[in-house]
mmCIF file of C-alpha atoms in Angstrom:
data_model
loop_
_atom_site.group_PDB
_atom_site.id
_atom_site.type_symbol
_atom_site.label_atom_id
_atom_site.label_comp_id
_atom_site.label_asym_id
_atom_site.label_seq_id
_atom_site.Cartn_x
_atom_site.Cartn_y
_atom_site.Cartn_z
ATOM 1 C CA UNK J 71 3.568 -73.444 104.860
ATOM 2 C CA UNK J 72 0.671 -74.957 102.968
ATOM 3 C CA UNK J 73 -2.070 -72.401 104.476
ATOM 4 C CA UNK J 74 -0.046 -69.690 103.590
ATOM 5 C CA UNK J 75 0.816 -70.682 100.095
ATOM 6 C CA UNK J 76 -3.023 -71.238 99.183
ATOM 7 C CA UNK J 77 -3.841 -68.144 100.551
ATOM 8 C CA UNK J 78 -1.597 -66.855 98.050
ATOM 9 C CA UNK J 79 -3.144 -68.593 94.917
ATOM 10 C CA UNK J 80 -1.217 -72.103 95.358
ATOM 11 C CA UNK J 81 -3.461 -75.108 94.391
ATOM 12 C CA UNK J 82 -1.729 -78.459 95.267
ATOM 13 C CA UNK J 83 1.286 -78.866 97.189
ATOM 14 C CA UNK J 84 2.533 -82.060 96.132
ATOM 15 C CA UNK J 85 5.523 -83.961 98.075
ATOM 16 C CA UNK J 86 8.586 -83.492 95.452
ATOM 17 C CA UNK J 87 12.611 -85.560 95.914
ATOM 18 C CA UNK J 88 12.941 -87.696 98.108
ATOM 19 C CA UNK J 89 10.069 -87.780 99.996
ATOM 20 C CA UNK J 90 7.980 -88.219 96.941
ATOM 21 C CA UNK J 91 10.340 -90.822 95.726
ATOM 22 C CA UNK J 92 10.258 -92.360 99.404
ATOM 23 C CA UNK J 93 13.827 -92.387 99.839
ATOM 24 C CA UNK J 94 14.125 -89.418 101.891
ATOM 25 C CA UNK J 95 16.107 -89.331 104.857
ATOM 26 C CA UNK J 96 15.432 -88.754 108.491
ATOM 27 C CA UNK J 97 16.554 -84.887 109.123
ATOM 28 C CA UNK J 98 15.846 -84.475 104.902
ATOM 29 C CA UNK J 99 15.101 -81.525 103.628
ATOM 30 C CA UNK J 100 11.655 -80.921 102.409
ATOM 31 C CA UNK J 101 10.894 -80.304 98.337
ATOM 32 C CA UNK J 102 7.989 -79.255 97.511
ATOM 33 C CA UNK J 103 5.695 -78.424 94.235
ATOM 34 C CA UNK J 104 3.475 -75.738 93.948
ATOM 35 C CA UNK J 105 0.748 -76.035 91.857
ATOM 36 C CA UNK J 106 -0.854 -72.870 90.590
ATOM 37 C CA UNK J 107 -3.210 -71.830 87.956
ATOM 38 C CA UNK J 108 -1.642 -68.012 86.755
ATOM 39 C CA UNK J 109 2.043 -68.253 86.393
ATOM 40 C CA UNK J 110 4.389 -67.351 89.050
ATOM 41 C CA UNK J 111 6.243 -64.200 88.640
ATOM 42 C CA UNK J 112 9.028 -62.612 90.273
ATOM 43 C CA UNK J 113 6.650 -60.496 91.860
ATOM 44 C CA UNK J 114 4.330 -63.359 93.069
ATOM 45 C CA UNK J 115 7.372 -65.071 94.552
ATOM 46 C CA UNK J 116 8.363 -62.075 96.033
ATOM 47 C CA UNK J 117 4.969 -61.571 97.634
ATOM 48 C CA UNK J 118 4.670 -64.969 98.919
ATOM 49 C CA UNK J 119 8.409 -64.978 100.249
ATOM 50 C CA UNK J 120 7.365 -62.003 102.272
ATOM 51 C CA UNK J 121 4.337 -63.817 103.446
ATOM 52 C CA UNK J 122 6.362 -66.826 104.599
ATOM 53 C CA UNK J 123 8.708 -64.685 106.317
ATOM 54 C CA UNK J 124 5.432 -63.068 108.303
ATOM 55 C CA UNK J 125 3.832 -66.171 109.219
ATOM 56 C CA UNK J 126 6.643 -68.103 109.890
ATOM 57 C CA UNK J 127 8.764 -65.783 111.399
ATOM 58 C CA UNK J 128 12.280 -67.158 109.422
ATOM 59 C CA UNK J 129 14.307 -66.349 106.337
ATOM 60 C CA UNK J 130 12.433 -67.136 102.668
ATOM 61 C CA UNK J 131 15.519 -66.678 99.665
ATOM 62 C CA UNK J 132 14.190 -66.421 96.234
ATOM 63 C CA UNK J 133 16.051 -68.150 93.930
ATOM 64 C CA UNK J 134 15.391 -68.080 90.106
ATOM 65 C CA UNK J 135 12.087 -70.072 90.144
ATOM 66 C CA UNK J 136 11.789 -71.308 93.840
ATOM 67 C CA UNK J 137 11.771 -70.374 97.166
ATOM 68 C CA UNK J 138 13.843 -71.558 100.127
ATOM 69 C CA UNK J 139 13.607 -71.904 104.137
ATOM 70 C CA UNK J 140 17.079 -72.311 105.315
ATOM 71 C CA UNK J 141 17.170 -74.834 108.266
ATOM 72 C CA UNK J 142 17.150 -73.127 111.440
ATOM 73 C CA UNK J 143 17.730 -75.324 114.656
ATOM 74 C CA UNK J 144 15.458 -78.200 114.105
ATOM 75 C CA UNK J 145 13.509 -76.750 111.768
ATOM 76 C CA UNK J 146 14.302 -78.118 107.942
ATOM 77 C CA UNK J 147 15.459 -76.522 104.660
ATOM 78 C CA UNK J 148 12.186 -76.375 102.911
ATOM 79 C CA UNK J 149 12.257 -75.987 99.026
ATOM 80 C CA UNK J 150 9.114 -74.965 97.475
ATOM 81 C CA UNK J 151 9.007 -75.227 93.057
ATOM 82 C CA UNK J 152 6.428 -74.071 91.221
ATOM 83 C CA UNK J 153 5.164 -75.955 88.188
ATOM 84 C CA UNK J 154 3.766 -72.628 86.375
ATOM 85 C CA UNK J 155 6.952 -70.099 87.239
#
């Protein structure tokens, strides 16, 4: 996920929720923040939603200023937030 979001013009990805706070649970989802110098449009997101779907072969929903992985098997929900959207 990281790779792919800084080849897309993410700086950081910091840990955000629960596993920031330290409180997250085994089987958690994942929150993350994306840290990005030019603001994130709809179109960005779009692109990089597209990109996640390529490299990681499941599902990336847009929502209104984040993107979501659904869990699939094993695999956990993964929400990425962008602090510049």
């Amino acid at each position: 996920v990281v790779g792919i979001l800084r080849e897309h013009g993410a700086g950081n990805v910091l840990w955000a929720g629960s596993q920031r706070k330290r409180t997250a649970l085994a089987g958690s989802d994942l929150d993350l923040c994306v840290e990005t110098r030019e603001p994130v449009t709809e179109a960005k997101r779009r692109e990089i939603a597209a990109a996640l779907r390529a490299g990681l072969g499941r599902e990336a929903k847009i929502l209104s200023h984040a993107i979501r992985l659904p869990a699939v098997g094993s695999k956990p929900k993964v929400d990425l937030a962008f602090t510049n959207a």
